[in-house]
Amino acid sequence: MNEPWWLISTSMSKFLTKELEKVHLLKHILYEKEAVAVARIKDNDDVIFFD
């Protein structure tokens, strides 16, 4: 990976996971999954979730 991805702390993971729950839409690929945020890209708001 060439992008500046970085692992996030447990507290940031919990925060981003809660944010995902707020914006979950029906038929979203993560809908009704137990996704956990694990990494974030440096220059924007992209997040990697582990399911």
mmCIF file of C-alpha atoms in Angstrom:
data_model
loop_
_atom_site.group_PDB
_atom_site.id
_atom_site.type_symbol
_atom_site.label_atom_id
_atom_site.label_comp_id
_atom_site.label_asym_id
_atom_site.label_seq_id
_atom_site.Cartn_x
_atom_site.Cartn_y
_atom_site.Cartn_z
ATOM 1 C CA MET A 1 0.000 0.000 0.000
ATOM 2 C CA ASN A 2 1.358 3.379 -0.968
ATOM 3 C CA GLU A 3 -1.278 5.438 0.801
ATOM 4 C CA PRO A 4 -0.449 6.789 4.271
ATOM 5 C CA TRP A 5 -2.723 4.408 6.226
ATOM 6 C CA TRP A 6 -2.229 4.173 9.974
ATOM 7 C CA LEU A 7 -3.600 1.890 12.661
ATOM 8 C CA ILE A 8 -5.903 3.637 15.083
ATOM 9 C CA SER A 9 -6.212 3.484 18.857
ATOM 10 C CA THR A 10 -8.930 1.553 20.643
ATOM 11 C CA SER A 11 -10.716 4.762 21.615
ATOM 12 C CA MET A 12 -10.658 6.052 18.008
ATOM 13 C CA SER A 13 -11.903 2.662 16.807
ATOM 14 C CA LYS A 14 -14.846 2.814 19.213
ATOM 15 C CA PHE A 15 -15.655 6.370 18.122
ATOM 16 C CA LEU A 16 -15.541 5.562 14.383
ATOM 17 C CA THR A 17 -17.534 2.363 14.871
ATOM 18 C CA LYS A 18 -20.263 4.352 16.662
ATOM 19 C CA GLU A 19 -20.222 6.913 13.838
ATOM 20 C CA LEU A 20 -20.697 4.104 11.319
ATOM 21 C CA GLU A 21 -23.707 2.862 13.285
ATOM 22 C CA LYS A 22 -25.265 6.335 13.040
ATOM 23 C CA VAL A 23 -25.037 6.455 9.253
ATOM 24 C CA HIS A 24 -25.856 2.828 8.441
ATOM 25 C CA LEU A 25 -28.295 2.660 5.577
ATOM 26 C CA LEU A 26 -30.317 -0.344 4.564
ATOM 27 C CA LYS A 27 -28.503 -2.386 1.934
ATOM 28 C CA HIS A 28 -25.115 -0.867 2.824
ATOM 29 C CA ILE A 29 -22.436 -3.564 2.629
ATOM 30 C CA LEU A 30 -21.806 -3.242 6.393
ATOM 31 C CA TYR A 31 -25.487 -3.176 7.372
ATOM 32 C CA GLU A 32 -26.146 -5.539 10.303
ATOM 33 C CA LYS A 33 -22.469 -6.532 10.487
ATOM 34 C CA GLU A 34 -20.261 -6.265 13.541
ATOM 35 C CA ALA A 35 -17.663 -4.057 11.875
ATOM 36 C CA VAL A 36 -14.742 -2.618 13.849
ATOM 37 C CA ALA A 37 -12.588 0.273 12.651
ATOM 38 C CA VAL A 38 -8.905 -0.705 12.440
ATOM 39 C CA ALA A 39 -7.129 1.878 10.259
ATOM 40 C CA ARG A 40 -7.557 5.285 8.734
ATOM 41 C CA ILE A 41 -5.935 7.087 5.824
ATOM 42 C CA LYS A 42 -4.008 10.235 6.669
ATOM 43 C CA ASP A 43 -5.400 12.744 4.160
ATOM 44 C CA ASN A 44 -9.158 12.127 4.208
ATOM 45 C CA ASP A 45 -11.927 10.345 6.086
ATOM 46 C CA ASP A 46 -11.534 6.834 4.601
ATOM 47 C CA VAL A 47 -11.550 4.108 7.247
ATOM 48 C CA ILE A 48 -10.845 0.368 7.059
ATOM 49 C CA PHE A 49 -13.378 -1.716 8.959
ATOM 50 C CA PHE A 50 -12.854 -5.364 9.913
ATOM 51 C CA ASP A 51 -15.919 -7.570 9.839
#
